CSV table of C-alpha atoms and ligand atoms in Angstrom, one decimal:
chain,number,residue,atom,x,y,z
A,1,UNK,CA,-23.0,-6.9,-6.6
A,2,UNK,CA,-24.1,-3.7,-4.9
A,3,UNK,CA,-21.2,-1.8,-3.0
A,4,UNK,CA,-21.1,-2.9,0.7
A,5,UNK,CA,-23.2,-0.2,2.9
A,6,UNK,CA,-22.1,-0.7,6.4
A,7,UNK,CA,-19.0,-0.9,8.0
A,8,UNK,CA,-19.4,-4.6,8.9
A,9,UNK,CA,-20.3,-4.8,5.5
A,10,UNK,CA,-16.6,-3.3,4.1
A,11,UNK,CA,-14.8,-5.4,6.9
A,12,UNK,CA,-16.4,-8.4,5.6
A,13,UNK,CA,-16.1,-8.1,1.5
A,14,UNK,CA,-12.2,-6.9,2.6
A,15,UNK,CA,-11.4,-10.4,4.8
A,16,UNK,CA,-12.7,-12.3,2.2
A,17,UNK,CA,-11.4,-10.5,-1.1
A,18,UNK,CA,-8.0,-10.4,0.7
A,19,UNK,CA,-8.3,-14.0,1.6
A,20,UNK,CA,-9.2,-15.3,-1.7
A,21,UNK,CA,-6.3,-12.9,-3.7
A,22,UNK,CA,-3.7,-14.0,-0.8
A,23,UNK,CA,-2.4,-17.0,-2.8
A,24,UNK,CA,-0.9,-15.1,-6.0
A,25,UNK,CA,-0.9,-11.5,-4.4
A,26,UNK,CA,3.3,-11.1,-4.5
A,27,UNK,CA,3.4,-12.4,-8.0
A,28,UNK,CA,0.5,-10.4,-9.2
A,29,UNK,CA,1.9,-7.3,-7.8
A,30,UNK,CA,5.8,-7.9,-8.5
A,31,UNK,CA,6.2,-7.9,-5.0
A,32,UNK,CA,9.8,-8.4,-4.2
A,33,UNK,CA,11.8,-9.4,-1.2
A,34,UNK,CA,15.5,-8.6,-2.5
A,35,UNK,CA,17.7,-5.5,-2.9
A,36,UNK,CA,14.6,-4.0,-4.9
A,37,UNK,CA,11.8,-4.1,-2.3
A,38,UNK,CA,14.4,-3.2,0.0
A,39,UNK,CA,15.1,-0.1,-2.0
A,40,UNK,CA,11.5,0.6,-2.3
A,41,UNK,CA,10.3,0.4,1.1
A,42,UNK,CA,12.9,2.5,2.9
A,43,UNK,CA,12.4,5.0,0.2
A,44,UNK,CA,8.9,5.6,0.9
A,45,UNK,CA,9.1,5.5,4.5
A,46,UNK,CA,12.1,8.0,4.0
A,47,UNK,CA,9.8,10.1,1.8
A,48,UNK,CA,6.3,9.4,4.5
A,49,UNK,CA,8.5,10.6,7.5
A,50,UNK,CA,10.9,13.2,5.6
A,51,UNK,CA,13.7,11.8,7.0
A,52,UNK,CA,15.9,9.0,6.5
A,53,UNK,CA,14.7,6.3,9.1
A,54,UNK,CA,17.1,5.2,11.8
A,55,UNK,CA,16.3,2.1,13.8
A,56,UNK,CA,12.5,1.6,15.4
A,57,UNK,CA,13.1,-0.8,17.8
A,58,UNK,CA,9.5,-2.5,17.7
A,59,UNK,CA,6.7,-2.0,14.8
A,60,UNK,CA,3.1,-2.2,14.4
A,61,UNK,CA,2.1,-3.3,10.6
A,62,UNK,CA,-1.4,-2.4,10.0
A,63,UNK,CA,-3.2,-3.9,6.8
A,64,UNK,CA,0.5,-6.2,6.2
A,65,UNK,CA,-0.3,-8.4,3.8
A,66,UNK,CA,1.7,-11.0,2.9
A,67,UNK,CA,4.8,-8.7,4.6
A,68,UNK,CA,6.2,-6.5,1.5
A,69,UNK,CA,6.9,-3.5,3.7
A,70,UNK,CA,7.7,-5.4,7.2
A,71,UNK,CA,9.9,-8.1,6.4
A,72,UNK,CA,11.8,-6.2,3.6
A,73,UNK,CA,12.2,-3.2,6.6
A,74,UNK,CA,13.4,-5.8,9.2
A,75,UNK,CA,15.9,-7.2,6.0
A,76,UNK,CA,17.2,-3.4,5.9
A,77,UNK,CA,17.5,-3.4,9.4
A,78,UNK,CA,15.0,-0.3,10.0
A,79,UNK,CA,13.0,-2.2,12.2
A,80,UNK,CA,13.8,-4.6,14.8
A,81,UNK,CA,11.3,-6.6,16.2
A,82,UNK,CA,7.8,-6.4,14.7
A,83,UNK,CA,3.8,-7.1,15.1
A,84,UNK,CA,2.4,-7.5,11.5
A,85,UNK,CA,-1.7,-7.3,11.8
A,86,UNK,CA,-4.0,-7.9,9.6
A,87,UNK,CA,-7.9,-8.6,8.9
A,88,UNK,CA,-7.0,-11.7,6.3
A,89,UNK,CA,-5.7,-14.6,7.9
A,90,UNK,CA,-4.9,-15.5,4.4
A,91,UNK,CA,-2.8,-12.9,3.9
A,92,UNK,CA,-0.9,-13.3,6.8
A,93,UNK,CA,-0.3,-17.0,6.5
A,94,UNK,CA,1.6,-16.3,3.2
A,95,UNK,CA,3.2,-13.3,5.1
A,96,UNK,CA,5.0,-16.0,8.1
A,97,UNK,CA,6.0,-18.2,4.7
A,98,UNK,CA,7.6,-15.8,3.5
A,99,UNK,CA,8.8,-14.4,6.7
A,100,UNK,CA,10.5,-18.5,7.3
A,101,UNK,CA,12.1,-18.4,3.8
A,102,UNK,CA,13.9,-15.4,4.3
A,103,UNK,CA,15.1,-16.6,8.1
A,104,UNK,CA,12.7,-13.6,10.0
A,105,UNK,CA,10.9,-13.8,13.3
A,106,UNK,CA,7.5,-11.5,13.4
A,107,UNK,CA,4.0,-12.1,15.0
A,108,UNK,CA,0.7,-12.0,13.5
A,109,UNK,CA,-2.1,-10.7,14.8
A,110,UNK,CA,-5.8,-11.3,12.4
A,111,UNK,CA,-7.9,-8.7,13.2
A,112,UNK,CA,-9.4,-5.4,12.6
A,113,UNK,CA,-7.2,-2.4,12.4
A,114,UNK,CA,-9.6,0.0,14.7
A,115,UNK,CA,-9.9,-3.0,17.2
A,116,UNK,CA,-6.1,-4.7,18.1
A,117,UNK,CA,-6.3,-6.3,21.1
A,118,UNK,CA,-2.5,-5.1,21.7
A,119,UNK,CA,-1.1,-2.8,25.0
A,120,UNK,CA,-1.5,0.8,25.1
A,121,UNK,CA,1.8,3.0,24.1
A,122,UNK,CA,4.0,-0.7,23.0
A,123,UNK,CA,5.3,0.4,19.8
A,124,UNK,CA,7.8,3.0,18.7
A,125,UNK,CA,6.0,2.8,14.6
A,126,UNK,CA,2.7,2.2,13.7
A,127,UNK,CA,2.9,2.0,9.9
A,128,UNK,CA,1.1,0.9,6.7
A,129,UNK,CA,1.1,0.8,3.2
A,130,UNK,CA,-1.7,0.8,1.1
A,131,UNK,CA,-4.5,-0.1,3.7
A,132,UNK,CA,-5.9,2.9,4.9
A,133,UNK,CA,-8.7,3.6,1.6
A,134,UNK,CA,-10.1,-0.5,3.1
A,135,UNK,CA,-10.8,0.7,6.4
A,136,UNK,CA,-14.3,2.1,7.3
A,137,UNK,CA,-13.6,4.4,9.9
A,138,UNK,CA,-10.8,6.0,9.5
A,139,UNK,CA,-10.9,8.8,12.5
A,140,UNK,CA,-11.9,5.6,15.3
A,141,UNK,CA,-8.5,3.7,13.4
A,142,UNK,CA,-6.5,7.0,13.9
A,143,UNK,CA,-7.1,6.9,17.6
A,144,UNK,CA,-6.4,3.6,17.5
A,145,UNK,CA,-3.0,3.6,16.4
A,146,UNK,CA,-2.6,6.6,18.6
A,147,UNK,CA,-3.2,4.6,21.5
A,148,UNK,CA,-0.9,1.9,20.6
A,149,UNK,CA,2.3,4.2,20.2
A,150,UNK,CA,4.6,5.1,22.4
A,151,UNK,CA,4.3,9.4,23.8
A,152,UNK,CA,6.9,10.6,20.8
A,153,UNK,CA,6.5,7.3,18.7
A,154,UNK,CA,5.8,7.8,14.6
A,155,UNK,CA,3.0,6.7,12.8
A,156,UNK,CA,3.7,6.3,9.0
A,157,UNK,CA,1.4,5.5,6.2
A,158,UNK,CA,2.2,5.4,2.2
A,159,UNK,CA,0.7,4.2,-1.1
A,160,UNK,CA,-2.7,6.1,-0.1
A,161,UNK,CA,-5.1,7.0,-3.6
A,162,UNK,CA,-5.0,10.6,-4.2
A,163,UNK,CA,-8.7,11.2,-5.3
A,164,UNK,CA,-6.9,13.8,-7.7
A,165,UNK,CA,-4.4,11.3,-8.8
A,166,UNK,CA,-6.9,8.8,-9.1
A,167,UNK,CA,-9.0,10.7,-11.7
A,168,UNK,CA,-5.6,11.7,-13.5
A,169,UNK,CA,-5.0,8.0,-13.5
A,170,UNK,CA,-8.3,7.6,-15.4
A,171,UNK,CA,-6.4,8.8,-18.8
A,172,UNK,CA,-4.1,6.4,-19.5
A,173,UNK,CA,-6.0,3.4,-18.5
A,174,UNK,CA,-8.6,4.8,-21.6
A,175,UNK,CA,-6.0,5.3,-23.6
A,176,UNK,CA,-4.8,1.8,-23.4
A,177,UNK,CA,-8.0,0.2,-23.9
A,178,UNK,CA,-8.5,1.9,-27.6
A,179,UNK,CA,-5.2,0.9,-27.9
A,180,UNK,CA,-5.7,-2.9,-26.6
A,181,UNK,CA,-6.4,-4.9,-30.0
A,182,UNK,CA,-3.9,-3.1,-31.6
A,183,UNK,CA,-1.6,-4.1,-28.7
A,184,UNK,CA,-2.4,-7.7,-28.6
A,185,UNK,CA,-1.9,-7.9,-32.2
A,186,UNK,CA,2.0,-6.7,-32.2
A,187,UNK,CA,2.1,-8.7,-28.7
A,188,UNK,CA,0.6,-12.1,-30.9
A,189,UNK,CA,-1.2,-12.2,-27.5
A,190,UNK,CA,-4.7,-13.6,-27.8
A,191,UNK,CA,-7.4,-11.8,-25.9
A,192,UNK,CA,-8.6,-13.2,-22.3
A,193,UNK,CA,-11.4,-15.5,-22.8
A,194,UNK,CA,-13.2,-14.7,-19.8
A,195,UNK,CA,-10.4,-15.5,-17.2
A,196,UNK,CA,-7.6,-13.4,-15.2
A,197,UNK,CA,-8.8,-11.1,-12.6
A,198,UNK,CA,-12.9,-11.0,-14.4
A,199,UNK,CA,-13.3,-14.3,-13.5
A,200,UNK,CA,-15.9,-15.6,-10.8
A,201,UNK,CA,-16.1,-16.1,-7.3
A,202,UNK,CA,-14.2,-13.4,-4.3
A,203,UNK,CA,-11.8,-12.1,-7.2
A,204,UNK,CA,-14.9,-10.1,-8.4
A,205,UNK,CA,-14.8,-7.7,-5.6
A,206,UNK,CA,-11.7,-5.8,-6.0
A,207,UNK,CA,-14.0,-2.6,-7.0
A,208,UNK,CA,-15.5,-3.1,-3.5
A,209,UNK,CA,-13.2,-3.5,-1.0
A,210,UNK,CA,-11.6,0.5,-2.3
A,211,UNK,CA,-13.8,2.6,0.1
A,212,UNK,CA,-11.7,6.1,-0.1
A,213,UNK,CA,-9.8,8.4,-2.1
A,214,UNK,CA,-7.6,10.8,-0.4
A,215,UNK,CA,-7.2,14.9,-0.4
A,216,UNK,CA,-4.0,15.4,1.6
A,217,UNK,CA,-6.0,17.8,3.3
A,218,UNK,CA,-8.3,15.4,4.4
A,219,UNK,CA,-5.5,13.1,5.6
A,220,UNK,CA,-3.7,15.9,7.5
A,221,UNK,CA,-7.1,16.5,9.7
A,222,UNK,CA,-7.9,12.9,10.1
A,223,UNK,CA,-4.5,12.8,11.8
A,224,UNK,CA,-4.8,16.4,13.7
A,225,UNK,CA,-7.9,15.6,15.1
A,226,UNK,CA,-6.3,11.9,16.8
A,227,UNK,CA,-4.3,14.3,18.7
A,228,UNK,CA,-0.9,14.0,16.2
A,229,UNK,CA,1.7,16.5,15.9
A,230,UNK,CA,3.6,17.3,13.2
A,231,UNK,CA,1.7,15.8,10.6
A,232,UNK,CA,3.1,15.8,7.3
A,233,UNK,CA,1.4,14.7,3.7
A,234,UNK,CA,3.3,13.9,0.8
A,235,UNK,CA,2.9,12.7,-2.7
A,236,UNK,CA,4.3,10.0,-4.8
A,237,UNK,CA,4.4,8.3,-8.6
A,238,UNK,CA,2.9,10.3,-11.6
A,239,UNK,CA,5.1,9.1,-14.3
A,240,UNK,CA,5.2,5.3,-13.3
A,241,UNK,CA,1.7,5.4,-12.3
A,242,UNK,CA,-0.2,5.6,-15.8
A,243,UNK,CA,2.5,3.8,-17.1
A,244,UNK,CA,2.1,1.4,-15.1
A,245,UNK,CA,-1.8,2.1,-15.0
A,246,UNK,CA,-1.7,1.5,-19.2
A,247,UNK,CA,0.8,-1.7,-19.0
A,248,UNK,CA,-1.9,-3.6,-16.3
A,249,UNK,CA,-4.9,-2.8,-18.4
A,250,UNK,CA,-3.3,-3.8,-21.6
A,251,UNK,CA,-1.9,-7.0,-20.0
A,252,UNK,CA,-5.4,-7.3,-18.6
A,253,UNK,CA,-7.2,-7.4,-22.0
A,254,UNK,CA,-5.2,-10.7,-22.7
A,255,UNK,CA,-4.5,-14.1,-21.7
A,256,UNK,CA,-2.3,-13.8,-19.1
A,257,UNK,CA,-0.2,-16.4,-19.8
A,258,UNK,CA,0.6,-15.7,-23.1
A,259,UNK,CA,2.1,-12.1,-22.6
A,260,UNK,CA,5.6,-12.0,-23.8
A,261,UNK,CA,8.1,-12.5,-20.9
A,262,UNK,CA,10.2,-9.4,-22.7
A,263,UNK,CA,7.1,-7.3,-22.5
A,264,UNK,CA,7.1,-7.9,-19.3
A,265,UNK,CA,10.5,-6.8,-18.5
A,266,UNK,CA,9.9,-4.1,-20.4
A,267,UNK,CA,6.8,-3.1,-18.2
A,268,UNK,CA,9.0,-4.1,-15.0
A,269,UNK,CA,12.0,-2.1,-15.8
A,270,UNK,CA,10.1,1.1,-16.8
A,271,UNK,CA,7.5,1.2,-14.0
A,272,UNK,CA,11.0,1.6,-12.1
A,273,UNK,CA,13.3,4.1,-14.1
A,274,UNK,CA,9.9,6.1,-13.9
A,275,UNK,CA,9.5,5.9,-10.0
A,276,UNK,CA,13.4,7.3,-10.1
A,277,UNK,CA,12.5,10.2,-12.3
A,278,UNK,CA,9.3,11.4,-10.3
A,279,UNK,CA,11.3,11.4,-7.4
A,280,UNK,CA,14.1,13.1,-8.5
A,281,UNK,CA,12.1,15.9,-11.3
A,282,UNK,CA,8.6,16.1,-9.8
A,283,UNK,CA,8.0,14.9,-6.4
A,284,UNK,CA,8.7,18.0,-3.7
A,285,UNK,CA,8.2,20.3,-7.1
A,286,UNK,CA,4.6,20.1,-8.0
A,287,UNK,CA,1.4,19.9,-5.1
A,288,UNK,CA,0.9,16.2,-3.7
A,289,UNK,CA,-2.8,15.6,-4.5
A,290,UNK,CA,-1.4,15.6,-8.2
A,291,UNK,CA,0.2,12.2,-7.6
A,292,UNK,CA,-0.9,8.9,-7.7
A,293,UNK,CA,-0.4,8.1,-4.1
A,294,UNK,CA,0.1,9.9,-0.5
A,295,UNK,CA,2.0,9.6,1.9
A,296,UNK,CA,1.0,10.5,5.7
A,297,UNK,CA,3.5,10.8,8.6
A,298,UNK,CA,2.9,12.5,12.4
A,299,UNK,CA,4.2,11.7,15.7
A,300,UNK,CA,2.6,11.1,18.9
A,301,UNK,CA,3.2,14.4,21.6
A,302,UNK,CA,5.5,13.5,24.1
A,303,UNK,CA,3.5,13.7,28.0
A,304,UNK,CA,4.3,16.9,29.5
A,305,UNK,CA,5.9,17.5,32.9
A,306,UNK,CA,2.1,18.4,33.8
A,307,UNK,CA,0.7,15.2,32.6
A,308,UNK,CA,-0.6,13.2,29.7
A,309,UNK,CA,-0.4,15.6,26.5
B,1,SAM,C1,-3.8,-3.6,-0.8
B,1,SAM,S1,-3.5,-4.7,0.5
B,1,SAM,C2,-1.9,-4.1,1.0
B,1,SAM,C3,-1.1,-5.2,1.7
B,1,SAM,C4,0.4,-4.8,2.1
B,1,SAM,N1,0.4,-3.7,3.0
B,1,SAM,C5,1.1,-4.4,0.9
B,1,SAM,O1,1.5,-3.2,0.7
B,1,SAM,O2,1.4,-5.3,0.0
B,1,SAM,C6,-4.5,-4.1,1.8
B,1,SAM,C7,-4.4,-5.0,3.1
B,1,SAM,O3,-5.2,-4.4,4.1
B,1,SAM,C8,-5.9,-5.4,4.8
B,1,SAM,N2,-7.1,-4.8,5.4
B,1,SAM,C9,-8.3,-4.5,4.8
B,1,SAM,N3,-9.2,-4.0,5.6
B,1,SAM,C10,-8.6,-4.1,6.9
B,1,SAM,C11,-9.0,-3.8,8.2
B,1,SAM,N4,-10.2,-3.3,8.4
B,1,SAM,N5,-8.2,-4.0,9.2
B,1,SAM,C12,-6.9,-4.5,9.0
B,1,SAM,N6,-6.5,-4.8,7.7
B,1,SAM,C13,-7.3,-4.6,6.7
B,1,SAM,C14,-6.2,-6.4,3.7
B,1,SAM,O4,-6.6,-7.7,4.2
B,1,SAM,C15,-4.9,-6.4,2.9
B,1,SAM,O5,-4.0,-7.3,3.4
């Protein structure tokens, strides 16, 4: 399958990618909806805005998903009331499932991020995580989301590849797959026999639906040129990224179900100390496009007594 080539092309491979992967996407990422997501998500909004966040009264999600940053913010009580969009109707009909099992009200709203049909200036946060390397046009989706906030409202995004990160990334998953056979052998984990995320059908296009890699300098004039202020670009996971980079591809060489449920505490548990110690050793210490991911945070001028800023 070639990559797609227009930008109709990337909207269309990422609705139905998304769609297809909607059904086991919170299992297949560990994504969690207790004290731990919690943690996670007011961390790196914490770390995108570099400052702890107060309360937003009402919240744009671009890209949500199936709600891991929304609904676990609202369960924090960061945000209030919020509008969770997204180009997968798939994704967001597991994302109001889980918003009824954990007692949460939100709306959805399918559609493109560059094209919401939603009111100029209505929220105090537009924010994202992991969405903006889908979208084709990311300067047009920057005025977007500059249109929709509030004069003085935040925009927020984390979980953004670092192009440098990326390539950096590119070590350990080699390492692990010399390693795999020896690996499946200690593991008595047989290798996958053509199923797990190789199979057939829309779970072949992950590869395509990743359309950029980040430079924070990149990210910083994407937001500049919107007409942001005070845009700020951060880094986050080294550490817990190959680790957790080398753990996925080893657990991707074998059948799925028969990885050991202690491995994959083991995997779980470690992916987590290390996220504690790259952001207490190396994140603020060593240059963001290092890490794994960025984080990009700006706010919208306030009007001026002379008029619209
Ligand atoms: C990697 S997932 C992240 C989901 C969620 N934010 C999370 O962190 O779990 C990327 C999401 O962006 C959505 N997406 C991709 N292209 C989009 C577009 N052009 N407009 C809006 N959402 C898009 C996908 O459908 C998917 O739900």
């Amino acid at each position: 399958m070639s990559p797609p080539a227009t930008a109709a092309e990337i909207r269309d491979v990422n609705t139905r990618y998304h769609d297809a992967a909607a059904g086991d996407y919170d299992s297949k990422w560990g994504i969690d909806f207790g004290p731990v997501g919690r943690r996670q998500v007011t961390t790196k909004l914490a770390k995108a805005l570099g400052f702890a966040p107060g309360r937003f009264d009402r919240a744009l999600e671009i890209g949500a998903g199936t709600g891991y940053f929304t609904l676990n913010l609202m369960e924090a009580g960061v945000v209030r009331r919020a509008v969770c969009s997204d180009i997968s109707a798939g994704m967001l009909q597991v994302l109001s499932a889980n918003a009824r099992r954990l007692g949460l009200e939100v709306e959805t709203v399918v559609g493109d991020a560059e094209r919401l049909g939603l009111p100029d200036e209505s929220f105090d946060l537009v924010f994202g995580h992991a969405v903006l390397h889908h979208l084709p046009d990311l300067p047009a989706a920057f005025r977007a989301f500059h249109r929709l906030l509030r004069p003085g409202g935040r925009l927020a995004f984390a979980g953004e590849p670092s192009r440098h990160g990326d390539r950096l990334a590119a070590l350990p998953k080699r390492g692990a797959l010399a390693l795999a056979p020896l690996w499946r052998a200690a593991m008595s984990a047989p290798a996958a026999n053509g199923g797990g995320e190789g199979e057939g059908g829309d779970h072949d296009m992950e590869w395509l639906v990743d359309v950029h890699s980040f430079s924070p300098g990149e990210l910083r004039s994407i937001a500049g040129d919107a007409g942001f202020e005070a845009v700020r670009v951060g880094g986050e996971e080294l550490l817990a990224s190959w680790f957790g980079w080398a753990n996925r591809t080893l657990e991707g060489t074998a059948d799925p179900e028969l990885v050991p449920w202690l491995w994959r505490q083991y995997a779980y548990r470690g992916y987590l100390v290390l996220q504690q110690v790259d952001r207490r050793l190396l994140e603020g210490r060593l240059p963001p496009a290092w890490f794994y991911n960025l984080l990009v945070s700006a706010r919208k001028p306030q009007r001026s007594a002379a008029g619209p800023a």
